[in-house]
PDB file of C-alpha atoms in Angstrom:
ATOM      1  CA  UNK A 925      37.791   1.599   0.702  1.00  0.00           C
ATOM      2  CA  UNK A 926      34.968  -0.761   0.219  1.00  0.00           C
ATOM      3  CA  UNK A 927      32.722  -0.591  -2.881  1.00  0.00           C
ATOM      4  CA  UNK A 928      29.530   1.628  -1.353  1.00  0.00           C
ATOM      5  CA  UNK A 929      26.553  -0.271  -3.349  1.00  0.00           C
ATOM      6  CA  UNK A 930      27.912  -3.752  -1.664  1.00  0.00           C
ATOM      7  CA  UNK A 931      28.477  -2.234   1.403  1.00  0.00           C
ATOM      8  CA  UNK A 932      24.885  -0.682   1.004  1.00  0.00           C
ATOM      9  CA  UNK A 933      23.403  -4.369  -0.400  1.00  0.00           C
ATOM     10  CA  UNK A 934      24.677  -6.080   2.626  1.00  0.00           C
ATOM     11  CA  UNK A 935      23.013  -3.433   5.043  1.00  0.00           C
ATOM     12  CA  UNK A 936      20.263  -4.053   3.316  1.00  0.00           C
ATOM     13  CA  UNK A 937      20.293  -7.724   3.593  1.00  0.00           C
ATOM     14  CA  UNK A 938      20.464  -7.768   7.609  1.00  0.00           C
ATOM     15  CA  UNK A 939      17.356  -5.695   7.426  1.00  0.00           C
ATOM     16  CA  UNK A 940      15.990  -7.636   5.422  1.00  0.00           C
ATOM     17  CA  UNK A 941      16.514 -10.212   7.727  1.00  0.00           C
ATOM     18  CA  UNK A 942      15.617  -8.788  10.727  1.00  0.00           C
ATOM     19  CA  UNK A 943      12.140  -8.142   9.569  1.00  0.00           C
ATOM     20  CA  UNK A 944      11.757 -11.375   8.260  1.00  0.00           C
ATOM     21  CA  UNK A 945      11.948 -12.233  12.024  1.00  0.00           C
ATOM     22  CA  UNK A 946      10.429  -9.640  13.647  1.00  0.00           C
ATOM     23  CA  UNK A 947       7.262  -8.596  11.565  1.00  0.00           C
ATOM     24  CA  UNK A 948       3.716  -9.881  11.782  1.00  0.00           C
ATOM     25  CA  UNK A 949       2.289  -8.616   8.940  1.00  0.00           C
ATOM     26  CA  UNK A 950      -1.598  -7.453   9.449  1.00  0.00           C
ATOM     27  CA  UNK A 951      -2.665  -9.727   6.607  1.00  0.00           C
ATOM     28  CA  UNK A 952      -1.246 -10.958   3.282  1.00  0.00           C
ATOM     29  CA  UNK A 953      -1.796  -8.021   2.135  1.00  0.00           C
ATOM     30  CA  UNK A 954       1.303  -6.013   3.764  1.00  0.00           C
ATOM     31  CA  UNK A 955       3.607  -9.345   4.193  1.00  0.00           C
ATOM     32  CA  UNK A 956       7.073  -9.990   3.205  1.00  0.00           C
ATOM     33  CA  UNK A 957       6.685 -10.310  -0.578  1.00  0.00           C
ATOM     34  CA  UNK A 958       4.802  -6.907  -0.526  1.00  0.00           C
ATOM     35  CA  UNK A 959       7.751  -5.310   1.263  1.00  0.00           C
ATOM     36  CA  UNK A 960       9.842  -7.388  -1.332  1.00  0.00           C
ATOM     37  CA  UNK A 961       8.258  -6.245  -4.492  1.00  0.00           C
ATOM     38  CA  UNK A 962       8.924  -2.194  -2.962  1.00  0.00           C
ATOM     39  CA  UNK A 963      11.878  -2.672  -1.803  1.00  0.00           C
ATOM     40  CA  UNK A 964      13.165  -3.896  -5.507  1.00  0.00           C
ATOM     41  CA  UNK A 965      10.857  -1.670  -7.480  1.00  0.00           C
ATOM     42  CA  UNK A 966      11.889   1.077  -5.541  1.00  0.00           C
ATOM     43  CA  UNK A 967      15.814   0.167  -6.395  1.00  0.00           C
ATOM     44  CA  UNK A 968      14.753  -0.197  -9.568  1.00  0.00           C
ATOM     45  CA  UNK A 969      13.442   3.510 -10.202  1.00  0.00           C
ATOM     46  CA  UNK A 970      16.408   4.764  -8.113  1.00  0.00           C
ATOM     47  CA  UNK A 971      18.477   3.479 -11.446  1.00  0.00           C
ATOM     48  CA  UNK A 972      16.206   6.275 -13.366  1.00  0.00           C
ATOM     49  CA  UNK A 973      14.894   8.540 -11.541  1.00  0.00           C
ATOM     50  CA  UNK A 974      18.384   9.421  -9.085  1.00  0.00           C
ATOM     51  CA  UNK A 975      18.098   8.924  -5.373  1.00  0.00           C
ATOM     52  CA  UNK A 976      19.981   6.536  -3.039  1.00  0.00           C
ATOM     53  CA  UNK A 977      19.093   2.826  -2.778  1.00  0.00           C
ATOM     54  CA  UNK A 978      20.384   2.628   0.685  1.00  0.00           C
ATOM     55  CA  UNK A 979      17.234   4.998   1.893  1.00  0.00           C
ATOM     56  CA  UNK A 980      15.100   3.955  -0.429  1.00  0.00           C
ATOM     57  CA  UNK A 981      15.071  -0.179   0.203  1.00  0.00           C
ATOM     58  CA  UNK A 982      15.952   0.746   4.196  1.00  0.00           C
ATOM     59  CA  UNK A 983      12.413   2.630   3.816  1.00  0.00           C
ATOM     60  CA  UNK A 984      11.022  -0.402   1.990  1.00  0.00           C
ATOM     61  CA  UNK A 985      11.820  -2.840   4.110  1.00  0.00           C
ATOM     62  CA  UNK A 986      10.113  -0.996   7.318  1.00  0.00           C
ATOM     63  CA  UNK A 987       7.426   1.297   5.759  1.00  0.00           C
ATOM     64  CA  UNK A 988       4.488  -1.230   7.154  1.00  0.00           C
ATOM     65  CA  UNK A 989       5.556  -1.513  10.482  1.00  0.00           C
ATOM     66  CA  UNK A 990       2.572   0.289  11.533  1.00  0.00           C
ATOM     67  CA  UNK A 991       0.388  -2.452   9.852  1.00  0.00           C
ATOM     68  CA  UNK A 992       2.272  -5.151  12.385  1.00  0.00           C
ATOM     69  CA  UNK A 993      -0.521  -7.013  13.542  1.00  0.00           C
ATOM     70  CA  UNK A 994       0.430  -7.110  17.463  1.00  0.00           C
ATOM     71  CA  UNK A 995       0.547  -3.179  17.392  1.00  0.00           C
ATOM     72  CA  UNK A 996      -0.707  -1.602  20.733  1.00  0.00           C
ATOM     73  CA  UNK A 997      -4.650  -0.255  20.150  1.00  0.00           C
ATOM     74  CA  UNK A 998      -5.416  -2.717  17.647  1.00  0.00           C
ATOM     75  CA  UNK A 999      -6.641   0.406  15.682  1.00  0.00           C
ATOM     76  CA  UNK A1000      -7.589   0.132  12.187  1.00  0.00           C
ATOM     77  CA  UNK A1001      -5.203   2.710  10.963  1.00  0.00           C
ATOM     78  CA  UNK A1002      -1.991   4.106  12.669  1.00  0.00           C
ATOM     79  CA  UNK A1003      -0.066   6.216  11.291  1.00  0.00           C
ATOM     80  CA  UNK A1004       4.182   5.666  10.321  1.00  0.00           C
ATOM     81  CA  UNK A1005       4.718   8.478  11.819  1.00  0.00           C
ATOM     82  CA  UNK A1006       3.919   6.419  15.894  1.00  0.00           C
ATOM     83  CA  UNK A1007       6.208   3.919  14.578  1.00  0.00           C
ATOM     84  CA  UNK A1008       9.429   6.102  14.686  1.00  0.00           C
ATOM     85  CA  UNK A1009      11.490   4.718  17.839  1.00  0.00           C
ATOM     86  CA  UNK A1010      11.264   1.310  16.519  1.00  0.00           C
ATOM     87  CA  UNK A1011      12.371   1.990  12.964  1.00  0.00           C
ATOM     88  CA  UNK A1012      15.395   3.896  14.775  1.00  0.00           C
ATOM     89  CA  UNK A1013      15.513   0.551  16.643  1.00  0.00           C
ATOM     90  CA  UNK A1014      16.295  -1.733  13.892  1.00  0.00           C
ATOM     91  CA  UNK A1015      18.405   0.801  11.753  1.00  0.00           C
ATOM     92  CA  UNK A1016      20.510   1.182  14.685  1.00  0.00           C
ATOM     93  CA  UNK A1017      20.311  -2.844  14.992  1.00  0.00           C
ATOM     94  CA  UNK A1018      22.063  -3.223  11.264  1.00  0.00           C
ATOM     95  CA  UNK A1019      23.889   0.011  11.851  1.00  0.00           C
ATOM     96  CA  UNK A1020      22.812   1.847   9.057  1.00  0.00           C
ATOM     97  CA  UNK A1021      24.929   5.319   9.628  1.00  0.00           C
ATOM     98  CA  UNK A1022      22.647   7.547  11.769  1.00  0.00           C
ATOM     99  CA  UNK A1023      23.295  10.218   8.817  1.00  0.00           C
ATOM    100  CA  UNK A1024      21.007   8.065   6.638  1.00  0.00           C
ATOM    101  CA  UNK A1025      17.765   7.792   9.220  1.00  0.00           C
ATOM    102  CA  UNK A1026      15.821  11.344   8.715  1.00  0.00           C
ATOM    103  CA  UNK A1027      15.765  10.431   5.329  1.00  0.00           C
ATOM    104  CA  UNK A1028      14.759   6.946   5.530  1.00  0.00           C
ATOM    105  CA  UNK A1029      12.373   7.971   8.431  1.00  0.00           C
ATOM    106  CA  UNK A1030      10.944  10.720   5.715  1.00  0.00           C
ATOM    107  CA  UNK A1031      10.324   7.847   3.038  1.00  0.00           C
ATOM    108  CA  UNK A1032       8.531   5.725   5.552  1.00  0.00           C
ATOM    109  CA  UNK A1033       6.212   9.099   6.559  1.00  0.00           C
ATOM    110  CA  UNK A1034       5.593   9.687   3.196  1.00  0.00           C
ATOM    111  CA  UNK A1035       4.174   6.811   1.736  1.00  0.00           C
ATOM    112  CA  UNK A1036       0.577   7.345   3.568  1.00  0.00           C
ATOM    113  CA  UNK A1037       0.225  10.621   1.805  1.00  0.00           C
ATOM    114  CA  UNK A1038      -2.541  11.297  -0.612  1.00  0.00           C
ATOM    115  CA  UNK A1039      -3.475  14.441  -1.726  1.00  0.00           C
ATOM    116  CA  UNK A1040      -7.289  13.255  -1.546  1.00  0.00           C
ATOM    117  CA  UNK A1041      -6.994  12.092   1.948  1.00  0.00           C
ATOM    118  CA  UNK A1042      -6.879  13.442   5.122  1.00  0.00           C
ATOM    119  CA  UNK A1043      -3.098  13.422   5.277  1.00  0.00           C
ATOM    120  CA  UNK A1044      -2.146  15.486   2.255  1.00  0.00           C
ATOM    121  CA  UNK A1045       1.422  15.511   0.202  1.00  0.00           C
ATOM    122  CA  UNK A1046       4.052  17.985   0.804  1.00  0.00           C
ATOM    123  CA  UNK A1047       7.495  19.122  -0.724  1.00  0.00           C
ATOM    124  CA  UNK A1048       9.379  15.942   0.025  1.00  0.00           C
ATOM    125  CA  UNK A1049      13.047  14.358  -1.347  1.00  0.00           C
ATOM    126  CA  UNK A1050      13.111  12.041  -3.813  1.00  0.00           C
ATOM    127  CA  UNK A1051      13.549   8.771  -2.374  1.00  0.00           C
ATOM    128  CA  UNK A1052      10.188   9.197  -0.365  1.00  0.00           C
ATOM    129  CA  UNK A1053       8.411  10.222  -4.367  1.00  0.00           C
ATOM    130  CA  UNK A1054       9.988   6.791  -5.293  1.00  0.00           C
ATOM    131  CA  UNK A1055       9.123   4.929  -2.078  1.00  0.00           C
ATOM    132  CA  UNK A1056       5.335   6.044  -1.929  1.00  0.00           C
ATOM    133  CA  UNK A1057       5.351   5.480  -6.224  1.00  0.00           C
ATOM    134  CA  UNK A1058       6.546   1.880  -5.777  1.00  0.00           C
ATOM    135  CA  UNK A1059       4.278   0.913  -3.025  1.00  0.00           C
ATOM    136  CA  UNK A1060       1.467   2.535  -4.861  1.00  0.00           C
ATOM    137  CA  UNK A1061       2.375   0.462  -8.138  1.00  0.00           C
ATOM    138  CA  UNK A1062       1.911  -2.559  -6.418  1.00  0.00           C
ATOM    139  CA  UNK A1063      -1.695  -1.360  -5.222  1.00  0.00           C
ATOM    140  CA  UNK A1064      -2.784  -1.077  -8.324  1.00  0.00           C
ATOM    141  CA  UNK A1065      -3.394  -3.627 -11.278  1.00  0.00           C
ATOM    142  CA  UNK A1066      -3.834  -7.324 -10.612  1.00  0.00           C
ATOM    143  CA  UNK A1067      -1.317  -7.735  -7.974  1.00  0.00           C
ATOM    144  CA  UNK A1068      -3.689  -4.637  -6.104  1.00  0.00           C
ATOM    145  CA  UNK A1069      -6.776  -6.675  -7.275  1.00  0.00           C
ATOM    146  CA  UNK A1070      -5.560  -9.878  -4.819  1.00  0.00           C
ATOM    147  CA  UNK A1071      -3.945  -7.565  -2.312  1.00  0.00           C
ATOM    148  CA  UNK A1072      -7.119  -5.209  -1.780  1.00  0.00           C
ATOM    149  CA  UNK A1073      -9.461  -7.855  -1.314  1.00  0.00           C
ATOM    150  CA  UNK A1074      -7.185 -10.346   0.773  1.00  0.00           C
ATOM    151  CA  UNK A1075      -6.882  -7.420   3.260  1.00  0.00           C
ATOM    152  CA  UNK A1076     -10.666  -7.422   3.087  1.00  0.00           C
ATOM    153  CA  UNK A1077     -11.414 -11.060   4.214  1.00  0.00           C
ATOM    154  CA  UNK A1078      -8.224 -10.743   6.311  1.00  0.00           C
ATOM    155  CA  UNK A1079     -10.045  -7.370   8.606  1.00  0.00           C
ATOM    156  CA  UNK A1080     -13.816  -8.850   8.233  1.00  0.00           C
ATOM    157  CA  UNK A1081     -14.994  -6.291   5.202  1.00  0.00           C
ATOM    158  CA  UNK A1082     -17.047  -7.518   2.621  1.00  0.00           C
ATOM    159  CA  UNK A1083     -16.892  -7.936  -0.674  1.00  0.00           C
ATOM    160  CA  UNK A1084     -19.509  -5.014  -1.449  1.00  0.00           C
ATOM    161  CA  UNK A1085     -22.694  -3.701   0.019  1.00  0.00           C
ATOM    162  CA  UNK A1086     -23.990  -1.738  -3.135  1.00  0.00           C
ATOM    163  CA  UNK A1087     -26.712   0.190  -0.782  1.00  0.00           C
ATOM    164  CA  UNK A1088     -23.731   1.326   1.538  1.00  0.00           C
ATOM    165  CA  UNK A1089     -22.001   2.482  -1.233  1.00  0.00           C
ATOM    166  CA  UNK A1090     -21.194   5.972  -1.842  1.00  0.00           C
ATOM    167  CA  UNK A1091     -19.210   8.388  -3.416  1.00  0.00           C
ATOM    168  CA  UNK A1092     -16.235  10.004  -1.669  1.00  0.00           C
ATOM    169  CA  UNK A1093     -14.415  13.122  -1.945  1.00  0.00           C
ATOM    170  CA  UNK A1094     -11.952  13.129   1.192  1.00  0.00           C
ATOM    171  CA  UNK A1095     -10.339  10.042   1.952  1.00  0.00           C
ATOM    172  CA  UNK A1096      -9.965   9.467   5.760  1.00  0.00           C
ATOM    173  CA  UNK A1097      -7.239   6.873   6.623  1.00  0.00           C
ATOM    174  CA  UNK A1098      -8.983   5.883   9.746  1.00  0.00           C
ATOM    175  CA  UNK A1099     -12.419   5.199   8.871  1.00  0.00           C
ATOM    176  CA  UNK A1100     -13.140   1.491   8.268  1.00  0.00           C
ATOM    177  CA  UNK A1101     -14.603   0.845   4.098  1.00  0.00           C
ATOM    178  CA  UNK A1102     -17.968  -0.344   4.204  1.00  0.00           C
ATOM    179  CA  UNK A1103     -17.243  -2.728   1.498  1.00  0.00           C
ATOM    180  CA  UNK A1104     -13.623  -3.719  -0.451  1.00  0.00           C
ATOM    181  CA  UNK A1105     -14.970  -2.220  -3.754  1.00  0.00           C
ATOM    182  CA  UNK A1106     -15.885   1.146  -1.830  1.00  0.00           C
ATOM    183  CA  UNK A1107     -11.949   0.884  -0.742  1.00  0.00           C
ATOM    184  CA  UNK A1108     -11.289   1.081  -4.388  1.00  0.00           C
ATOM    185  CA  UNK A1109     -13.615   4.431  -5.254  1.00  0.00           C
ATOM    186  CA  UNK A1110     -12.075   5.713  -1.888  1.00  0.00           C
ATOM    187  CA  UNK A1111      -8.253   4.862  -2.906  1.00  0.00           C
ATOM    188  CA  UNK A1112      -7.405   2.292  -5.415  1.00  0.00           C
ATOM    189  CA  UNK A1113      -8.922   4.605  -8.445  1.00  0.00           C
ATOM    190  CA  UNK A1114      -7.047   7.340  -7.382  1.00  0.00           C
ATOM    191  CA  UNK A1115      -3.646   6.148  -7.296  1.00  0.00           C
ATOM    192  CA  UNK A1116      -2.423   6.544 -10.675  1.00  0.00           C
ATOM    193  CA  UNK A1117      -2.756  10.583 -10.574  1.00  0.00           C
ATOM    194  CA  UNK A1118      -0.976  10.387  -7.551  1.00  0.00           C
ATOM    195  CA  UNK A1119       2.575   8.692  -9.025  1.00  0.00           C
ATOM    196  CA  UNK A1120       5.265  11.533  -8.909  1.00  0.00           C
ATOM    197  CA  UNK A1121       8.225  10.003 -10.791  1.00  0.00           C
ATOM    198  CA  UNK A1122       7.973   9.793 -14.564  1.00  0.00           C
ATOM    199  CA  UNK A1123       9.041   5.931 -14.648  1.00  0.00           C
ATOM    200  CA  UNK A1124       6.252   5.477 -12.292  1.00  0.00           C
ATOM    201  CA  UNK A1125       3.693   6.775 -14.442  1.00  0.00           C
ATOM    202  CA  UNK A1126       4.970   4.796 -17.329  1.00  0.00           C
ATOM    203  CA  UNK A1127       4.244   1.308 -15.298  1.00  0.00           C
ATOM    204  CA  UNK A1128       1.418   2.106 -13.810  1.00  0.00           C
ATOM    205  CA  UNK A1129      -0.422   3.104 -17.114  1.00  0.00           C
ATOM    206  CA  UNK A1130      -0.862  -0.754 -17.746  1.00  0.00           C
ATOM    207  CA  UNK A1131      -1.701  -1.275 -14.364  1.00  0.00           C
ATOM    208  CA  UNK A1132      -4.295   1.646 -13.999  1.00  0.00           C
ATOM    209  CA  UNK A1133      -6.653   0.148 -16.987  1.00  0.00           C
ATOM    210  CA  UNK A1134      -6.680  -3.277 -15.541  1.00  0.00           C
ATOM    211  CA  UNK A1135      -7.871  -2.017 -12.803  1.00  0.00           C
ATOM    212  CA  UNK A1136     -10.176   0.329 -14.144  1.00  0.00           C
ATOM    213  CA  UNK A1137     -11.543  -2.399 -15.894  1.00  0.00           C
ATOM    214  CA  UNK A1138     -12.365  -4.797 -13.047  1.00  0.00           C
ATOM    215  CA  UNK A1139     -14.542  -2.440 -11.276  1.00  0.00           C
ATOM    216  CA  UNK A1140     -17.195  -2.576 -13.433  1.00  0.00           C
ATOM    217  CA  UNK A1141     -16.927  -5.959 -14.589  1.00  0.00           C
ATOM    218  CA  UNK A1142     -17.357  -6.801 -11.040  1.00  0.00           C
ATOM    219  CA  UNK A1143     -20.723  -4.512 -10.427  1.00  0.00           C
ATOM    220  CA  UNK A1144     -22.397  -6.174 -13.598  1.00  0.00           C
ATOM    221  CA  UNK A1145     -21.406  -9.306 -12.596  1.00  0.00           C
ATOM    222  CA  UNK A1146     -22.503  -8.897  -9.073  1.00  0.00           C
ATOM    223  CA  UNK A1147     -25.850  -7.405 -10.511  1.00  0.00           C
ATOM    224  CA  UNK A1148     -26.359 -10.345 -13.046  1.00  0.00           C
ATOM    225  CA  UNK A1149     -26.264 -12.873 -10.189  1.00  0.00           C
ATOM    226  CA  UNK A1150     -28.392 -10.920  -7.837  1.00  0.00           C
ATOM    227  CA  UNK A1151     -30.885 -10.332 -10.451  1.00  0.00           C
ATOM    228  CA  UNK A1152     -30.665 -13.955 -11.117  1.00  0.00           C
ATOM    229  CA  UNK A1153     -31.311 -14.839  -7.985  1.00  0.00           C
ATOM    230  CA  UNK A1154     -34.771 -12.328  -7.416  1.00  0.00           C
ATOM    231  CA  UNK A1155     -35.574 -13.679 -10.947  1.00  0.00           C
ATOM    232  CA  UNK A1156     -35.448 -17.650  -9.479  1.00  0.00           C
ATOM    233  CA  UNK A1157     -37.625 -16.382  -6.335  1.00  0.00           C
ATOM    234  CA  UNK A1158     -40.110 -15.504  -8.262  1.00  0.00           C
ATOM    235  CA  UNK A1159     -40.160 -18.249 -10.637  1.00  0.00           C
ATOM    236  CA  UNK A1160     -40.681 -20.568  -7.345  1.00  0.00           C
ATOM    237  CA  UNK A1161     -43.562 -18.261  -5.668  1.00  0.00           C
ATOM    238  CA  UNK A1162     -45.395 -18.290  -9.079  1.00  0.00           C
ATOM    239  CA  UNK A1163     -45.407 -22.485  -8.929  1.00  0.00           C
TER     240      UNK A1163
END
């Protein structure tokens, strides 16, 4: 009988190369390398935390395929869930054993609940805790630094408006951030409570205070310059 993890790696690897075909990722933000870097954290925390690597990379490799940027709608957020048929699609394309899909379909539903947002967390296995945990991790820190505000030039959002700002208390999916750093009060901040796995919250307690960190080293900076810039408009008027 074959050896199940190689048997498992090379289902994997057909995936993996079927998306590389077939995906158009929205932006940087959600490309290949992003589905890369979950796909091998999440195999990673498997090794700790229990769960199978077959669901958990499957889920990996297809958990953005609502963020494929010739979706029907064109709608700024659709949910995994409308996705479904063509996950089944490709797993069914590789031949993944049909005994393996709820799961991997419940990792891939998983990963856009928040309890702060309009689509709350519920009792779920534990390859979707380690799915949504990995692609949180790399969210946060300075990996979710480049990725938050790539996705922001990438979709037309700007950098900040500081008098659109405001603070939030439920996070709605849908609704388009006035600003990239408002994404990060809305989201980004919040992350880190939200890991569920105990490895998880181990890496992400670097990540978390780097990111902490930038937020307001970015609104003094951003203040400094503006302030210098009022402060040169009135040097000129007064000449």
């Amino acid at each position: 009988m074959p050896d199940k993890a190689i048997v498992d790696a090379d289902y994997v690897e057909h995936l993996k190369q079927l998306i590389a075909t077939e995906y158009v990722p929205d932006s940087p933000t959600h490309d290949l390398t992003h589905l890369a870097r979950v796909a091998s954290l999440g195999s990673q925390m498997c090794a700790t935390e229990g769960g199978d690597k077959l669901i958990v990379a499957s889920a990996a490799w297809l958990h953005d395929l609502h963020r494929d940027a010739r979706r029907a709608g064109r709608d700024f957020f659709l949910a995994p869930e409308q996705m479904d048929e063509r996950v089944k699609g490709y797993l069914a394309k590789v031949n993944i054993p049909g005994e393996f899909h709820s799961d991997i379909l419940e990792a891939i539903h998983y990963t856009d609940r928040f309890s702060f947002s309009d689509r709350p967390i519920h009792s779920t296995i534990i390859e979707a805790k380690i799915l949504r945990d990995a692609d949180c991790l790399d969210a946060i820190g300075a990996i979710g630094i480049a990725r938050a505000f790539s996705f922001g030039g990438a979709h037309g959002i700007p950098l900040w408006d500081e008098a659109a700002f405001k603070e939030t208390s439920v996070y709605t999916q849908s609704d388009r951030p006035s600003s990239t750093l408002q994404h990060f009060h809305d989201k980004l901040l919040r992350l880190s409570e939200e890991l569920e796995t105990p490895t998880a919250r181990e890496l992400g307690r670097r990540r978390s205070a780097y990111l902490e960190s930038f937020v307001p080293q970015f609104i003094e900076e951003w203040r400094e310059d503006m302030a210098s810039s009022t402060s040169v408009r009135r040097l000129k008027s007064s000449l």
